[in-house]
CSV table of C-alpha atoms in Angstrom, one decimal:
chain,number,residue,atom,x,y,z
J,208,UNK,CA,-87.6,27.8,-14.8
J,209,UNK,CA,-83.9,28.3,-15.1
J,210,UNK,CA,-81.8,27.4,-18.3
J,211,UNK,CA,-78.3,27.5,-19.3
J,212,UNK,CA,-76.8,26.6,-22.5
J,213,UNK,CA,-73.8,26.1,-24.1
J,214,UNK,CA,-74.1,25.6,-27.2
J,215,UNK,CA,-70.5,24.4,-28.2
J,216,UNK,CA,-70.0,20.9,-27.1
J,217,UNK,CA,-66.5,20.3,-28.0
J,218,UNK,CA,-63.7,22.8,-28.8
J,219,UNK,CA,-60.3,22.3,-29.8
J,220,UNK,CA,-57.5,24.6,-30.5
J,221,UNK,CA,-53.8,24.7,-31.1
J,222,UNK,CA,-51.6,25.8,-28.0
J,223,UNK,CA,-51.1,29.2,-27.7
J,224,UNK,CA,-54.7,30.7,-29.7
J,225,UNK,CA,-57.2,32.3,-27.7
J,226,UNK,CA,-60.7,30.9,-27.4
J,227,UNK,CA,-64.0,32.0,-25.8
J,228,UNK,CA,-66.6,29.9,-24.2
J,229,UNK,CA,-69.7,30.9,-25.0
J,230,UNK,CA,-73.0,30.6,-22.2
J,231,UNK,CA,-76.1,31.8,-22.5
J,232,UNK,CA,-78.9,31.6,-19.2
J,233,UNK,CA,-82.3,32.2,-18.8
J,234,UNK,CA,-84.0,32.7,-15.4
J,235,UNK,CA,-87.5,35.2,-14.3
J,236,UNK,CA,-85.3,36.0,-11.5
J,237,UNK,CA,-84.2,39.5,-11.1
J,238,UNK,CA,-81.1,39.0,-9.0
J,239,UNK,CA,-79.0,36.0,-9.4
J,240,UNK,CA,-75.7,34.4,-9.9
J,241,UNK,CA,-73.3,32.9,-12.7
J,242,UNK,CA,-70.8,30.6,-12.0
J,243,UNK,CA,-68.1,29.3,-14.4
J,244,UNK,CA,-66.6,25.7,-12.9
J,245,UNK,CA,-63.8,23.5,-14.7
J,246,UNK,CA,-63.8,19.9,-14.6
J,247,UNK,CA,-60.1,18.4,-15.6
J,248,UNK,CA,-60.0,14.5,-16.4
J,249,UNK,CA,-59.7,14.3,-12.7
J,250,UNK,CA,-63.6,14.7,-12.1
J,251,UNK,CA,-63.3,17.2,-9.5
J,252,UNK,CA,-65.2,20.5,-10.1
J,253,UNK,CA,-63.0,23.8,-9.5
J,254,UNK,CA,-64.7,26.7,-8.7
J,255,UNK,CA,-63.4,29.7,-11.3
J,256,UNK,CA,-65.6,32.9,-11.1
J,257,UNK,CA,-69.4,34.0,-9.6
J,258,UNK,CA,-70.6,36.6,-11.0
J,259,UNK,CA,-73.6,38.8,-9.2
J,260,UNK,CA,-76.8,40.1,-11.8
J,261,UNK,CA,-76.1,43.2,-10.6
J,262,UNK,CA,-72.6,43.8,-11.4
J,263,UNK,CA,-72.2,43.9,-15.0
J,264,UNK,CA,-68.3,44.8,-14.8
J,265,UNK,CA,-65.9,42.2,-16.9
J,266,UNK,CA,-63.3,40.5,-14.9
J,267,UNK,CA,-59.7,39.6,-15.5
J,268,UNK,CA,-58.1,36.7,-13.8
J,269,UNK,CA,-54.2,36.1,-15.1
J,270,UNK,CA,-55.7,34.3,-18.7
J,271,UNK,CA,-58.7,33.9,-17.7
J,272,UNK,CA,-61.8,37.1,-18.6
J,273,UNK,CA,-65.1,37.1,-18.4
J,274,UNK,CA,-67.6,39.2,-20.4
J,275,UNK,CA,-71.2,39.2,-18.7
J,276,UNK,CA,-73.8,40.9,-20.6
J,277,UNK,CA,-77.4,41.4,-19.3
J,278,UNK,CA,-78.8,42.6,-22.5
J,279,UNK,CA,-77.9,39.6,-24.5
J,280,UNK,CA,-78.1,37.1,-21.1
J,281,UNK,CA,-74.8,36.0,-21.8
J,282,UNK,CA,-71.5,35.3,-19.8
J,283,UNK,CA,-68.8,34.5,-21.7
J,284,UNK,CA,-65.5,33.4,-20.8
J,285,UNK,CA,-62.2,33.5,-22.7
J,286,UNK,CA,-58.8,31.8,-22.3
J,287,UNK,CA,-55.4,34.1,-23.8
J,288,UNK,CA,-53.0,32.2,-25.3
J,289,UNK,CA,-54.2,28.9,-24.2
J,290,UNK,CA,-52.3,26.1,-22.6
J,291,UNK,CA,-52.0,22.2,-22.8
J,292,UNK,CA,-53.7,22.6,-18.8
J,293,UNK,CA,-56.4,24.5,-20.1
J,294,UNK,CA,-57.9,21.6,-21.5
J,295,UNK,CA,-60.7,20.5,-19.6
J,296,UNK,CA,-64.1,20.6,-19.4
J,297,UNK,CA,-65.9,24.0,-18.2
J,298,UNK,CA,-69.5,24.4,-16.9
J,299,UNK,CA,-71.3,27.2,-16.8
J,300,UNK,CA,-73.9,27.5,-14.0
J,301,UNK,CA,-76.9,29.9,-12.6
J,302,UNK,CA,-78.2,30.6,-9.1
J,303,UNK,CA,-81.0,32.4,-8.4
J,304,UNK,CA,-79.7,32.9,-4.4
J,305,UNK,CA,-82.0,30.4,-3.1
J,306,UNK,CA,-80.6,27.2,-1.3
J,307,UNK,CA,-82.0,24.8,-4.3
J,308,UNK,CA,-78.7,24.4,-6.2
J,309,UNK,CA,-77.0,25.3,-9.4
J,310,UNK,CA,-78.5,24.8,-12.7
J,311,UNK,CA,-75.7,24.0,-15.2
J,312,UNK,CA,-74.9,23.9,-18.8
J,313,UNK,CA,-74.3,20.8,-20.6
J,314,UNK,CA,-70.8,21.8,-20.9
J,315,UNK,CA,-68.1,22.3,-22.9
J,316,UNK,CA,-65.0,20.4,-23.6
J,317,UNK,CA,-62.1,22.2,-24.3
J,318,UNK,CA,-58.8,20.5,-26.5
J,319,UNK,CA,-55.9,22.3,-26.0
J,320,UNK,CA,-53.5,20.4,-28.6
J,321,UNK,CA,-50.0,21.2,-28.3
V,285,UNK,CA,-60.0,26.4,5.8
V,286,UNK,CA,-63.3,24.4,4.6
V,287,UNK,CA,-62.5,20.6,3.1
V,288,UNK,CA,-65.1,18.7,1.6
V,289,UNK,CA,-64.4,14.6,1.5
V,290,UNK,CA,-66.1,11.8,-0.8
V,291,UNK,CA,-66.1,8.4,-0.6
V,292,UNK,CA,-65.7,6.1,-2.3
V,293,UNK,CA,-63.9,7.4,-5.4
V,294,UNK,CA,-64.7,4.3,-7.7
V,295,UNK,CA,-67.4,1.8,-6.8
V,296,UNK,CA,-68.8,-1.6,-9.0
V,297,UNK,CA,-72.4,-2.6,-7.5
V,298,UNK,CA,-74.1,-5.1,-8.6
V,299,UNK,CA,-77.9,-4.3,-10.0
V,300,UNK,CA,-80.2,-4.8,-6.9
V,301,UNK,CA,-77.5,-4.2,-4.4
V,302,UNK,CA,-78.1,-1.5,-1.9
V,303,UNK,CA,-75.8,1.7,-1.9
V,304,UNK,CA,-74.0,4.4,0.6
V,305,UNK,CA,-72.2,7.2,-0.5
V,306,UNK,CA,-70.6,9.7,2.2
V,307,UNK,CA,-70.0,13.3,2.0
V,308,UNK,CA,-68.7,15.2,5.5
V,309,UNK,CA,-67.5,19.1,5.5
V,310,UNK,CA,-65.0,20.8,7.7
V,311,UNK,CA,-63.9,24.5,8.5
V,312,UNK,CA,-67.7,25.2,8.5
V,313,UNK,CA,-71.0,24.9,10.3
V,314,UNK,CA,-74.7,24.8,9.0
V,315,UNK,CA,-73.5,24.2,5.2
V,316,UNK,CA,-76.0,23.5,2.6
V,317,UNK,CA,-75.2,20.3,1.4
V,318,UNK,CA,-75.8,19.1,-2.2
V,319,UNK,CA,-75.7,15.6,-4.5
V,320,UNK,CA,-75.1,15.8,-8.2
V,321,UNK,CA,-75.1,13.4,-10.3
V,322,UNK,CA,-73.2,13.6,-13.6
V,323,UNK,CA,-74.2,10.6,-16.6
V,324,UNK,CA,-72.3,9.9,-19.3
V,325,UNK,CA,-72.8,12.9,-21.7
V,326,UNK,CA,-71.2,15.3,-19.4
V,327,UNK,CA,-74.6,17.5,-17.7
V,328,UNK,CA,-75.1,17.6,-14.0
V,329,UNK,CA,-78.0,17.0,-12.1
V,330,UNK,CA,-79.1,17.9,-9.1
V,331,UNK,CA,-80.6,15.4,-7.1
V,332,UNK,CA,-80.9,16.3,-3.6
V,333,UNK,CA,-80.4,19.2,-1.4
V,334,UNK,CA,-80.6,20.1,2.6
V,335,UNK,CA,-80.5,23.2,4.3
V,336,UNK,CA,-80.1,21.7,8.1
V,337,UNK,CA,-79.8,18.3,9.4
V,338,UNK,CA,-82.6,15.9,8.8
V,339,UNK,CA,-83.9,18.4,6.3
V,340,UNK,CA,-84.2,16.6,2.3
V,341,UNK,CA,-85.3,18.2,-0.1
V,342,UNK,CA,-85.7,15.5,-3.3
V,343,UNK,CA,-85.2,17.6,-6.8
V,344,UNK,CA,-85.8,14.0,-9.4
V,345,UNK,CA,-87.8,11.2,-8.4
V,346,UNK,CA,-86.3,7.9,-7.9
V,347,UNK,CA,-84.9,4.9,-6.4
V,348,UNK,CA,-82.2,6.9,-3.8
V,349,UNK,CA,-82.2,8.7,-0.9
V,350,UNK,CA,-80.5,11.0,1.2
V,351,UNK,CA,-80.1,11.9,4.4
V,352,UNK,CA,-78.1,14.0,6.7
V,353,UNK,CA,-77.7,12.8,10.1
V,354,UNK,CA,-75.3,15.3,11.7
V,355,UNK,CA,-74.7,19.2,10.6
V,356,UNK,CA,-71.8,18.3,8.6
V,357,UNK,CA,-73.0,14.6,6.9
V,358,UNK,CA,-74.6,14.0,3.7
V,359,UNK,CA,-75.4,10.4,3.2
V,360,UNK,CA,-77.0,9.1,-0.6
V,361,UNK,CA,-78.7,5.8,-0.1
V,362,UNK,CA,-79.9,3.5,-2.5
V,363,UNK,CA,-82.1,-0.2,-1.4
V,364,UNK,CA,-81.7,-1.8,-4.9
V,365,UNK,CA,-79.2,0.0,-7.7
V,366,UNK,CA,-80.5,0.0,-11.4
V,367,UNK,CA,-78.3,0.2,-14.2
V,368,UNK,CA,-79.5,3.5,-14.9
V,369,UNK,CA,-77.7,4.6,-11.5
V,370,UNK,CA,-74.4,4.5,-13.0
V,371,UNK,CA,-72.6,7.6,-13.4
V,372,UNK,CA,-70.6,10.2,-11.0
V,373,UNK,CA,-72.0,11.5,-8.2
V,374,UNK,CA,-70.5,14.7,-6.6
V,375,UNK,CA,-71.2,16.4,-3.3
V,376,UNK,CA,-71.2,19.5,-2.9
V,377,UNK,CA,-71.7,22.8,-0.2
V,378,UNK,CA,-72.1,26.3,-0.4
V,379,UNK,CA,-72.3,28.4,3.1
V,380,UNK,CA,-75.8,30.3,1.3
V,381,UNK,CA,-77.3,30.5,-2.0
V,382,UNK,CA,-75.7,33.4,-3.5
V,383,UNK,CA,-72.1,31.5,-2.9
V,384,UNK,CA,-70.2,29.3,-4.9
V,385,UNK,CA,-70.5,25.4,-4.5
V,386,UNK,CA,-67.0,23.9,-3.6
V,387,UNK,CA,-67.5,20.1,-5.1
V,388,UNK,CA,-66.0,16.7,-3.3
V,389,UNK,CA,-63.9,14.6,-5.4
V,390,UNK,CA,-66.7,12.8,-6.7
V,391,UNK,CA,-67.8,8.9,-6.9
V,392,UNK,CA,-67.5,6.6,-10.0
V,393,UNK,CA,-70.5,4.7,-9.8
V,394,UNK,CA,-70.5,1.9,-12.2
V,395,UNK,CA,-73.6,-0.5,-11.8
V,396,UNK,CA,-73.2,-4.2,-13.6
């Protein structure tokens, strides 16, 4: 069976720091698929990153990184010099390529105080 | 481009009352098609899933349904609400299983 957790339920920070999100998976699966979505007040879910099992490189996006390590089952994701907008919360999710869904983390809710 | 649409956004039911949600897809053909449901507390679970019209697949056991009566239609049914059925409910599709999802704007269920 699949598992995802995040194990921070609530962060909040003053605008401007950095913070990282931290998610941790488990799946028998040898090829599969993280997924890091963010759900403002709003309720919609916004797609950020996937990430493939077999491509261990770190990814950049503006503010936005990701740090996906296979050896500790971990995809992390960080925010640089956060915003006000930033605040949301984010959901880390695992696929293991099969049509049978996502398997999410509880997630995270992210305070960006100004 | 693809578009996903929801409806209703906010809906009051009361308990014993039957339910429809509605999820269509555009910009695509022969989606997977998804319902989430998200309960106070933030985690989402999956509840149903199809891979082709008339083709459910039921993840949780309980008292709703789904059905998809065209390529592009995702319909979640209930006969009689519970209170427990409360909560958002989200729609999603992804073109396979290694893609992303792309999520619906979501329905506020609120059963009284």
């Amino acid at each position: 069976a699949q598992k995802v957790t995040q194990a921070q339920t609530e962060i909040s920070v003053v605008e401007k720091e950095d913070v990282t999100l931290d998610c941790v998976y488990e799946t028998r699966d040898t090829t599969y698929y993280l997924f890091w979505y963010k759900q403002p007040p709003s309720g919609e879910l916004v797609f950020l990153i996937r990430r493939n099992s077999f491509d261990e490189q770190n990814e950049i996006s503006g503010r936005y990184s990701w740090n996906f390590q296979k050896s500790t089952s971990s995809f992390n994701f960080t925010i640089t010099a956060s915003q006000v907008v930033d605040s949301a919360v984010y959901f880390c999710a695992l696929s293991g390529g099969g049509a049978d869904g996502l398997t999410f983390g509880k997630g995270t809710h992210l305070i960006i105080q100004p | 481009s693809q578009t996903i649409h929801q409806w209703p956004a906010t809906l009051v039911q009361p308990v014993g009352s039957p339910l429809s949600l509605e999820c269509t897809v555009e910009g695509t053909s022969n989606p997977n098609l998804y319902w989430y449901r998200q309960a106070a507390g933030r985690g989402l679970q999956l509840l149903f899933y199809s891979v082709g019209i008339g083709q459910i697949s039921s993840e949780v056991p309980q008292n709703l349904s789904a059905s998809r009566p065209q390529d592009r239609q995702f319909i979640l049914s209930s006969k009689k609400l519970l209170l427990s059925d409360s909560g958002f409910y989200l729609c999603a599709w992804t073109e396979n299983g290694n893609t992303e999802a792309f999520f619906g704007q979501g329905t506020r269920l609120t059963v009284v």
